[in-house]
JSON list of C-alpha atoms in Angstrom, two decimals:
[
{"chain": "A", "resi": 27, "resn": "MET", "atom": "CA", "xyz": [33.07, 12.09, 10.20]},
{"chain": "A", "resi": 28, "resn": "THR", "atom": "CA", "xyz": [30.29, 12.50, 12.77]},
{"chain": "A", "resi": 29, "resn": "GLY", "atom": "CA", "xyz": [28.47, 9.48, 11.37]},
{"chain": "A", "resi": 30, "resn": "ARG", "atom": "CA", "xyz": [31.56, 7.31, 11.72]},
{"chain": "A", "resi": 31, "resn": "ARG", "atom": "CA", "xyz": [32.19, 8.54, 15.28]},
{"chain": "A", "resi": 32, "resn": "GLU", "atom": "CA", "xyz": [28.58, 7.86, 16.24]},
{"chain": "A", "resi": 33, "resn": "HIS", "atom": "CA", "xyz": [28.79, 4.38, 14.71]},
{"chain": "A", "resi": 34, "resn": "LYS", "atom": "CA", "xyz": [31.94, 3.65, 16.73]},
{"chain": "A", "resi": 35, "resn": "LYS", "atom": "CA", "xyz": [30.21, 4.82, 19.91]},
{"chain": "A", "resi": 36, "resn": "GLN", "atom": "CA", "xyz": [27.28, 2.51, 19.19]},
{"chain": "A", "resi": 37, "resn": "LEU", "atom": "CA", "xyz": [29.66, -0.41, 18.64]},
{"chain": "A", "resi": 38, "resn": "VAL", "atom": "CA", "xyz": [31.36, 0.25, 21.98]},
{"chain": "A", "resi": 39, "resn": "ARG", "atom": "CA", "xyz": [27.98, 0.53, 23.73]},
{"chain": "A", "resi": 40, "resn": "GLN", "atom": "CA", "xyz": [26.88, -2.75, 22.15]},
{"chain": "A", "resi": 41, "resn": "ARG", "atom": "CA", "xyz": [30.11, -4.47, 23.19]},
{"chain": "A", "resi": 42, "resn": "LEU", "atom": "CA", "xyz": [29.66, -3.26, 26.78]},
{"chain": "A", "resi": 43, "resn": "PHE", "atom": "CA", "xyz": [26.03, -4.37, 26.76]},
{"chain": "A", "resi": 44, "resn": "ASP", "atom": "CA", "xyz": [26.77, -7.81, 25.29]},
{"chain": "A", "resi": 45, "resn": "THR", "atom": "CA", "xyz": [29.67, -8.37, 27.67]},
{"chain": "A", "resi": 46, "resn": "ALA", "atom": "CA", "xyz": [27.68, -7.33, 30.73]},
{"chain": "A", "resi": 47, "resn": "ILE", "atom": "CA", "xyz": [24.66, -9.46, 29.85]},
{"chain": "A", "resi": 48, "resn": "ALA", "atom": "CA", "xyz": [26.80, -12.51, 29.13]},
{"chain": "A", "resi": 49, "resn": "LEU", "atom": "CA", "xyz": [28.52, -12.08, 32.50]},
{"chain": "A", "resi": 50, "resn": "PHE", "atom": "CA", "xyz": [25.22, -11.48, 34.34]},
{"chain": "A", "resi": 51, "resn": "GLU", "atom": "CA", "xyz": [23.73, -14.63, 32.83]},
{"chain": "A", "resi": 52, "resn": "ALA", "atom": "CA", "xyz": [26.82, -16.74, 33.51]},
{"chain": "A", "resi": 53, "resn": "GLU", "atom": "CA", "xyz": [27.73, -15.52, 36.99]},
{"chain": "A", "resi": 54, "resn": "GLY", "atom": "CA", "xyz": [24.72, -13.63, 38.31]},
{"chain": "A", "resi": 55, "resn": "TYR", "atom": "CA", "xyz": [24.05, -9.91, 38.30]},
{"chain": "A", "resi": 56, "resn": "ASP", "atom": "CA", "xyz": [25.27, -9.29, 41.87]},
{"chain": "A", "resi": 57, "resn": "ALA", "atom": "CA", "xyz": [28.53, -11.16, 41.31]},
{"chain": "A", "resi": 58, "resn": "VAL", "atom": "CA", "xyz": [29.61, -8.98, 38.37]},
{"chain": "A", "resi": 59, "resn": "SER", "atom": "CA", "xyz": [31.21, -5.58, 38.93]},
{"chain": "A", "resi": 60, "resn": "VAL", "atom": "CA", "xyz": [31.63, -2.71, 36.51]},
{"chain": "A", "resi": 61, "resn": "ASP", "atom": "CA", "xyz": [35.39, -3.31, 36.75]},
{"chain": "A", "resi": 62, "resn": "ARG", "atom": "CA", "xyz": [34.85, -6.87, 35.53]},
{"chain": "A", "resi": 63, "resn": "ILE", "atom": "CA", "xyz": [32.63, -5.72, 32.66]},
{"chain": "A", "resi": 64, "resn": "VAL", "atom": "CA", "xyz": [35.13, -3.15, 31.39]},
{"chain": "A", "resi": 65, "resn": "ALA", "atom": "CA", "xyz": [38.03, -5.58, 31.73]},
{"chain": "A", "resi": 66, "resn": "GLU", "atom": "CA", "xyz": [36.19, -8.19, 29.67]},
{"chain": "A", "resi": 67, "resn": "ALA", "atom": "CA", "xyz": [35.05, -5.59, 27.11]},
{"chain": "A", "resi": 68, "resn": "GLY", "atom": "CA", "xyz": [38.53, -4.07, 26.85]},
{"chain": "A", "resi": 69, "resn": "VAL", "atom": "CA", "xyz": [37.51, -0.48, 27.57]},
{"chain": "A", "resi": 70, "resn": "ALA", "atom": "CA", "xyz": [38.22, 2.08, 30.29]},
{"chain": "A", "resi": 71, "resn": "LYS", "atom": "CA", "xyz": [35.85, 2.41, 33.24]},
{"chain": "A", "resi": 72, "resn": "GLY", "atom": "CA", "xyz": [34.99, 5.97, 32.20]},
{"chain": "A", "resi": 73, "resn": "THR", "atom": "CA", "xyz": [33.85, 4.64, 28.84]},
{"chain": "A", "resi": 74, "resn": "PHE", "atom": "CA", "xyz": [31.35, 2.40, 30.61]},
{"chain": "A", "resi": 75, "resn": "PHE", "atom": "CA", "xyz": [29.88, 5.39, 32.45]},
{"chain": "A", "resi": 76, "resn": "ASN", "atom": "CA", "xyz": [29.72, 7.40, 29.22]},
{"chain": "A", "resi": 77, "resn": "HIS", "atom": "CA", "xyz": [27.24, 4.80, 27.98]},
{"chain": "A", "resi": 78, "resn": "PHE", "atom": "CA", "xyz": [25.52, 3.57, 31.15]},
{"chain": "A", "resi": 79, "resn": "PRO", "atom": "CA", "xyz": [25.10, 5.64, 34.34]},
{"chain": "A", "resi": 80, "resn": "SER", "atom": "CA", "xyz": [25.19, 2.44, 36.40]},
{"chain": "A", "resi": 81, "resn": "LYS", "atom": "CA", "xyz": [25.32, -1.33, 36.12]},
{"chain": "A", "resi": 82, "resn": "ALA", "atom": "CA", "xyz": [21.54, -1.37, 36.64]},
{"chain": "A", "resi": 83, "resn": "ASP", "atom": "CA", "xyz": [21.14, 0.75, 33.50]},
{"chain": "A", "resi": 84, "resn": "VAL", "atom": "CA", "xyz": [22.55, -2.17, 31.50]},
{"chain": "A", "resi": 85, "resn": "LEU", "atom": "CA", "xyz": [19.84, -4.30, 33.07]},
{"chain": "A", "resi": 86, "resn": "ALA", "atom": "CA", "xyz": [17.27, -1.67, 32.05]},
{"chain": "A", "resi": 87, "resn": "ALA", "atom": "CA", "xyz": [18.46, -1.79, 28.43]},
{"chain": "A", "resi": 88, "resn": "TRP", "atom": "CA", "xyz": [18.25, -5.60, 28.53]},
{"chain": "A", "resi": 89, "resn": "TYR", "atom": "CA", "xyz": [14.73, -5.54, 29.96]},
{"chain": "A", "resi": 90, "resn": "GLU", "atom": "CA", "xyz": [13.61, -2.92, 27.46]},
{"chain": "A", "resi": 91, "resn": "ARG", "atom": "CA", "xyz": [14.65, -5.19, 24.56]},
{"chain": "A", "resi": 92, "resn": "LEU", "atom": "CA", "xyz": [12.87, -8.18, 26.07]},
{"chain": "A", "resi": 93, "resn": "VAL", "atom": "CA", "xyz": [9.65, -6.29, 26.75]},
{"chain": "A", "resi": 94, "resn": "SER", "atom": "CA", "xyz": [9.66, -4.89, 23.23]},
{"chain": "A", "resi": 95, "resn": "GLU", "atom": "CA", "xyz": [10.12, -8.37, 21.75]},
{"chain": "A", "resi": 96, "resn": "ALA", "atom": "CA", "xyz": [7.53, -9.92, 24.06]},
{"chain": "A", "resi": 97, "resn": "LEU", "atom": "CA", "xyz": [4.87, -7.34, 23.24]},
{"chain": "A", "resi": 98, "resn": "SER", "atom": "CA", "xyz": [5.52, -7.21, 19.50]},
{"chain": "A", "resi": 99, "resn": "GLY", "atom": "CA", "xyz": [3.89, -10.52, 18.55]},
{"chain": "A", "resi": 100, "resn": "LEU", "atom": "CA", "xyz": [0.53, -10.25, 20.29]},
{"chain": "A", "resi": 101, "resn": "PRO", "atom": "CA", "xyz": [-2.57, -11.78, 18.66]},
{"chain": "A", "resi": 102, "resn": "GLY", "atom": "CA", "xyz": [-5.07, -9.82, 16.62]},
{"chain": "A", "resi": 103, "resn": "ALA", "atom": "CA", "xyz": [-8.86, -9.75, 16.43]},
{"chain": "A", "resi": 104, "resn": "GLU", "atom": "CA", "xyz": [-9.03, -13.28, 14.96]},
{"chain": "A", "resi": 105, "resn": "ALA", "atom": "CA", "xyz": [-8.00, -14.78, 18.32]},
{"chain": "A", "resi": 106, "resn": "ALA", "atom": "CA", "xyz": [-10.50, -15.50, 21.09]},
{"chain": "A", "resi": 107, "resn": "LEU", "atom": "CA", "xyz": [-11.04, -12.69, 23.59]},
{"chain": "A", "resi": 108, "resn": "PHE", "atom": "CA", "xyz": [-9.40, -14.66, 26.40]},
{"chain": "A", "resi": 109, "resn": "ASP", "atom": "CA", "xyz": [-6.31, -15.28, 24.27]},
{"chain": "A", "resi": 110, "resn": "ARG", "atom": "CA", "xyz": [-5.99, -11.59, 23.40]},
{"chain": "A", "resi": 111, "resn": "VAL", "atom": "CA", "xyz": [-6.33, -10.48, 27.03]},
{"chain": "A", "resi": 112, "resn": "PHE", "atom": "CA", "xyz": [-4.03, -13.23, 28.32]},
{"chain": "A", "resi": 113, "resn": "ALA", "atom": "CA", "xyz": [-1.29, -12.77, 25.69]},
{"chain": "A", "resi": 114, "resn": "PRO", "atom": "CA", "xyz": [0.62, -9.75, 27.04]},
{"chain": "A", "resi": 115, "resn": "GLY", "atom": "CA", "xyz": [0.68, -11.10, 30.58]},
{"chain": "A", "resi": 116, "resn": "ILE", "atom": "CA", "xyz": [1.86, -14.57, 29.60]},
{"chain": "A", "resi": 117, "resn": "ALA", "atom": "CA", "xyz": [4.48, -13.04, 27.30]},
{"chain": "A", "resi": 118, "resn": "LEU", "atom": "CA", "xyz": [5.97, -11.29, 30.33]},
{"chain": "A", "resi": 119, "resn": "VAL", "atom": "CA", "xyz": [5.56, -14.39, 32.51]},
{"chain": "A", "resi": 120, "resn": "ASP", "atom": "CA", "xyz": [7.52, -16.32, 29.90]},
{"chain": "A", "resi": 121, "resn": "LEU", "atom": "CA", "xyz": [10.37, -13.82, 30.32]},
{"chain": "A", "resi": 122, "resn": "THR", "atom": "CA", "xyz": [10.53, -14.61, 34.02]},
{"chain": "A", "resi": 123, "resn": "ARG", "atom": "CA", "xyz": [10.68, -18.30, 33.20]},
{"chain": "A", "resi": 124, "resn": "MET", "atom": "CA", "xyz": [13.48, -17.85, 30.66]},
{"chain": "A", "resi": 125, "resn": "TYR", "atom": "CA", "xyz": [15.56, -15.50, 32.82]},
{"chain": "A", "resi": 126, "resn": "PRO", "atom": "CA", "xyz": [14.55, -16.04, 36.45]},
{"chain": "A", "resi": 127, "resn": "GLU", "atom": "CA", "xyz": [17.75, -14.69, 38.02]},
{"chain": "A", "resi": 128, "resn": "MET", "atom": "CA", "xyz": [17.94, -11.68, 35.72]},
{"chain": "A", "resi": 129, "resn": "PHE", "atom": "CA", "xyz": [14.27, -10.92, 36.32]},
{"chain": "A", "resi": 130, "resn": "ALA", "atom": "CA", "xyz": [14.79, -11.13, 40.10]},
{"chain": "A", "resi": 131, "resn": "SER", "atom": "CA", "xyz": [17.73, -8.71, 39.81]},
{"chain": "A", "resi": 132, "resn": "LYS", "atom": "CA", "xyz": [15.62, -6.38, 37.67]},
{"chain": "A", "resi": 133, "resn": "THR", "atom": "CA", "xyz": [12.86, -6.43, 40.29]},
{"chain": "A", "resi": 134, "resn": "ARG", "atom": "CA", "xyz": [15.31, -5.66, 43.13]},
{"chain": "A", "resi": 135, "resn": "GLU", "atom": "CA", "xyz": [17.02, -2.84, 41.22]},
{"chain": "A", "resi": 136, "resn": "ALA", "atom": "CA", "xyz": [13.82, -1.20, 39.92]},
{"chain": "A", "resi": 137, "resn": "ALA", "atom": "CA", "xyz": [13.09, 0.69, 43.14]},
{"chain": "A", "resi": 138, "resn": "ARG", "atom": "CA", "xyz": [16.33, 2.66, 42.86]},
{"chain": "A", "resi": 139, "resn": "THR", "atom": "CA", "xyz": [16.93, 2.80, 39.11]},
{"chain": "A", "resi": 140, "resn": "PRO", "atom": "CA", "xyz": [15.01, 5.44, 37.12]},
{"chain": "A", "resi": 141, "resn": "ALA", "atom": "CA", "xyz": [15.80, 3.73, 33.81]},
{"chain": "A", "resi": 142, "resn": "LEU", "atom": "CA", "xyz": [14.19, 0.48, 35.01]},
{"chain": "A", "resi": 143, "resn": "GLN", "atom": "CA", "xyz": [11.19, 2.40, 36.32]},
{"chain": "A", "resi": 144, "resn": "ARG", "atom": "CA", "xyz": [10.82, 4.06, 32.92]},
{"chain": "A", "resi": 145, "resn": "VAL", "atom": "CA", "xyz": [11.02, 0.72, 31.09]},
{"chain": "A", "resi": 146, "resn": "GLU", "atom": "CA", "xyz": [8.44, -0.85, 33.42]},
{"chain": "A", "resi": 147, "resn": "ARG", "atom": "CA", "xyz": [6.13, 2.17, 33.00]},
{"chain": "A", "resi": 148, "resn": "ASP", "atom": "CA", "xyz": [6.53, 2.14, 29.21]},
{"chain": "A", "resi": 149, "resn": "GLY", "atom": "CA", "xyz": [5.84, -1.61, 29.11]},
{"chain": "A", "resi": 150, "resn": "ASP", "atom": "CA", "xyz": [2.71, -1.12, 31.21]},
{"chain": "A", "resi": 151, "resn": "LEU", "atom": "CA", "xyz": [1.53, 1.66, 28.89]},
{"chain": "A", "resi": 152, "resn": "ARG", "atom": "CA", "xyz": [2.10, -0.53, 25.82]},
{"chain": "A", "resi": 153, "resn": "MET", "atom": "CA", "xyz": [0.17, -3.35, 27.45]},
{"chain": "A", "resi": 154, "resn": "ARG", "atom": "CA", "xyz": [-2.66, -0.99, 28.42]},
{"chain": "A", "resi": 155, "resn": "ASP", "atom": "CA", "xyz": [-2.83, 0.44, 24.89]},
{"chain": "A", "resi": 156, "resn": "TYR", "atom": "CA", "xyz": [-2.89, -3.05, 23.40]},
{"chain": "A", "resi": 157, "resn": "LEU", "atom": "CA", "xyz": [-5.69, -4.08, 25.77]},
{"chain": "A", "resi": 158, "resn": "ARG", "atom": "CA", "xyz": [-7.67, -0.93, 24.95]},
{"chain": "A", "resi": 159, "resn": "GLY", "atom": "CA", "xyz": [-7.52, -1.95, 21.30]},
{"chain": "A", "resi": 160, "resn": "VAL", "atom": "CA", "xyz": [-8.60, -5.49, 22.20]},
{"chain": "A", "resi": 161, "resn": "PHE", "atom": "CA", "xyz": [-11.62, -4.20, 24.13]},
{"chain": "A", "resi": 162, "resn": "GLU", "atom": "CA", "xyz": [-12.54, -1.71, 21.40]},
{"chain": "A", "resi": 163, "resn": "GLN", "atom": "CA", "xyz": [-12.52, -4.56, 18.86]},
{"chain": "A", "resi": 164, "resn": "ALA", "atom": "CA", "xyz": [-14.47, -6.81, 21.26]},
{"chain": "A", "resi": 165, "resn": "ARG", "atom": "CA", "xyz": [-17.11, -4.11, 21.79]},
{"chain": "A", "resi": 166, "resn": "GLU", "atom": "CA", "xyz": [-17.46, -3.53, 18.03]},
{"chain": "A", "resi": 167, "resn": "ALA", "atom": "CA", "xyz": [-17.76, -7.31, 17.45]},
{"chain": "A", "resi": 168, "resn": "GLY", "atom": "CA", "xyz": [-20.40, -7.66, 20.16]},
{"chain": "A", "resi": 169, "resn": "GLU", "atom": "CA", "xyz": [-18.17, -9.83, 22.35]},
{"chain": "A", "resi": 170, "resn": "ILE", "atom": "CA", "xyz": [-18.64, -7.41, 25.25]},
{"chain": "A", "resi": 171, "resn": "SER", "atom": "CA", "xyz": [-21.43, -4.98, 26.07]},
{"chain": "A", "resi": 172, "resn": "ALA", "atom": "CA", "xyz": [-21.43, -1.63, 24.30]},
{"chain": "A", "resi": 173, "resn": "ALA", "atom": "CA", "xyz": [-21.75, -0.09, 27.78]},
{"chain": "A", "resi": 174, "resn": "HIS", "atom": "CA", "xyz": [-18.23, -1.20, 28.72]},
{"chain": "A", "resi": 175, "resn": "ASP", "atom": "CA", "xyz": [-15.53, 1.47, 28.46]},
{"chain": "A", "resi": 176, "resn": "PRO", "atom": "CA", "xyz": [-12.52, -0.05, 26.64]},
{"chain": "A", "resi": 177, "resn": "GLY", "atom": "CA", "xyz": [-10.11, 2.32, 28.40]},
{"chain": "A", "resi": 178, "resn": "ALA", "atom": "CA", "xyz": [-11.41, 1.37, 31.83]},
{"chain": "A", "resi": 179, "resn": "LEU", "atom": "CA", "xyz": [-11.33, -2.34, 30.94]},
{"chain": "A", "resi": 180, "resn": "ALA", "atom": "CA", "xyz": [-7.75, -1.95, 29.69]},
{"chain": "A", "resi": 181, "resn": "ALA", "atom": "CA", "xyz": [-6.72, -0.32, 32.97]},
{"chain": "A", "resi": 182, "resn": "LEU", "atom": "CA", "xyz": [-8.43, -3.13, 34.89]},
{"chain": "A", "resi": 183, "resn": "GLY", "atom": "CA", "xyz": [-6.78, -5.78, 32.70]},
{"chain": "A", "resi": 184, "resn": "LEU", "atom": "CA", "xyz": [-3.36, -4.24, 33.30]},
{"chain": "A", "resi": 185, "resn": "THR", "atom": "CA", "xyz": [-3.98, -3.99, 37.05]},
{"chain": "A", "resi": 186, "resn": "LEU", "atom": "CA", "xyz": [-5.23, -7.57, 37.12]},
{"chain": "A", "resi": 187, "resn": "THR", "atom": "CA", "xyz": [-2.17, -8.84, 35.24]},
{"chain": "A", "resi": 188, "resn": "THR", "atom": "CA", "xyz": [0.42, -6.98, 37.29]},
{"chain": "A", "resi": 189, "resn": "GLY", "atom": "CA", "xyz": [-1.48, -7.74, 40.50]},
{"chain": "A", "resi": 190, "resn": "ALA", "atom": "CA", "xyz": [-1.66, -11.46, 39.70]},
{"chain": "A", "resi": 191, "resn": "VAL", "atom": "CA", "xyz": [2.10, -11.52, 39.11]},
{"chain": "A", "resi": 192, "resn": "ARG", "atom": "CA", "xyz": [2.75, -9.72, 42.41]},
{"chain": "A", "resi": 193, "resn": "GLU", "atom": "CA", "xyz": [0.27, -12.01, 44.17]},
{"chain": "A", "resi": 194, "resn": "TRP", "atom": "CA", "xyz": [2.16, -14.99, 42.78]},
{"chain": "A", "resi": 195, "resn": "MET", "atom": "CA", "xyz": [5.51, -13.55, 43.91]},
{"chain": "A", "resi": 196, "resn": "ILE", "atom": "CA", "xyz": [4.41, -13.39, 47.57]},
{"chain": "A", "resi": 197, "resn": "HIS", "atom": "CA", "xyz": [2.52, -16.71, 47.54]},
{"chain": "A", "resi": 198, "resn": "GLU", "atom": "CA", "xyz": [3.54, -19.13, 50.24]},
{"chain": "A", "resi": 199, "resn": "ALA", "atom": "CA", "xyz": [5.37, -22.23, 49.03]},
{"chain": "A", "resi": 200, "resn": "PRO", "atom": "CA", "xyz": [4.57, -24.18, 47.08]},
{"chain": "A", "resi": 201, "resn": "ALA", "atom": "CA", "xyz": [3.47, -21.44, 44.71]},
{"chain": "A", "resi": 202, "resn": "PRO", "atom": "CA", "xyz": [1.25, -22.42, 41.79]},
{"chain": "A", "resi": 203, "resn": "ASP", "atom": "CA", "xyz": [2.62, -22.12, 38.29]},
{"chain": "A", "resi": 204, "resn": "MET", "atom": "CA", "xyz": [2.63, -18.40, 37.44]},
{"chain": "A", "resi": 205, "resn": "GLY", "atom": "CA", "xyz": [1.07, -18.96, 34.02]},
{"chain": "A", "resi": 206, "resn": "THR", "atom": "CA", "xyz": [-1.73, -21.05, 35.49]},
{"chain": "A", "resi": 207, "resn": "HIS", "atom": "CA", "xyz": [-2.30, -18.47, 38.22]},
{"chain": "A", "resi": 208, "resn": "LEU", "atom": "CA", "xyz": [-2.51, -15.63, 35.69]},
{"chain": "A", "resi": 209, "resn": "SER", "atom": "CA", "xyz": [-4.72, -17.70, 33.38]},
{"chain": "A", "resi": 210, "resn": "GLU", "atom": "CA", "xyz": [-7.23, -18.32, 36.17]},
{"chain": "A", "resi": 211, "resn": "ARG", "atom": "CA", "xyz": [-7.42, -14.61, 37.03]},
{"chain": "A", "resi": 212, "resn": "ILE", "atom": "CA", "xyz": [-7.78, -13.51, 33.39]},
{"chain": "A", "resi": 213, "resn": "ALA", "atom": "CA", "xyz": [-10.44, -16.18, 32.73]},
{"chain": "A", "resi": 214, "resn": "GLN", "atom": "CA", "xyz": [-12.56, -14.86, 35.60]},
{"chain": "A", "resi": 215, "resn": "PHE", "atom": "CA", "xyz": [-12.19, -11.30, 34.30]},
{"chain": "A", "resi": 216, "resn": "VAL", "atom": "CA", "xyz": [-13.11, -12.20, 30.72]},
{"chain": "A", "resi": 217, "resn": "GLN", "atom": "CA", "xyz": [-16.08, -14.30, 31.86]},
{"chain": "A", "resi": 218, "resn": "ALA", "atom": "CA", "xyz": [-17.36, -11.33, 33.87]},
{"chain": "A", "resi": 219, "resn": "ILE", "atom": "CA", "xyz": [-17.38, -8.97, 30.87]},
{"chain": "A", "resi": 220, "resn": "GLU", "atom": "CA", "xyz": [-18.33, -11.25, 27.96]},
{"chain": "A", "resi": 221, "resn": "VAL", "atom": "CA", "xyz": [-21.81, -10.92, 26.53]},
{"chain": "A", "resi": 222, "resn": "GLY", "atom": "CA", "xyz": [-24.01, -13.94, 27.24]},
{"chain": "A", "resi": 223, "resn": "ARG", "atom": "CA", "xyz": [-22.21, -15.02, 30.39]}
]
């Protein structure tokens, strides 16, 4: 009985999520109220809040799925060092290109939504861990000096990536393409640490 009840709860949560995201994408996050979501999903308002503490928590669940998908297909040791360092950043940049309005809403809501802050932190940690592995492999393969600390390089790579995105966001018009901007920053970083440069 408990298994069936839990399954039903998950179906309701999924219906609320799917309805909210479809409405956000069609009409814009700010234009959609919780009342509208529950009306479209055919559930009571209290049911919404049993699953999501706020409308922004739906956005957090959406962003968590996207980050997980974006960071799941990153290249391995066979790829060039630049490609491995650039991959997580461009994967996230691609999300902003695919969902610009949703990403802007996510950015606005993050300051006041603990769930979004958690997802951003978790995504950063996954990116840092991936980069640490990249730099460990690069050090073992002789692509970078054995004196370089992979953990420190991973932290720098993460800071460089997130900083380049923030730098791009405040750039005066016309802003360069975000992918190009990030690529230029990552290329300078990789050139600075590669052996033989």
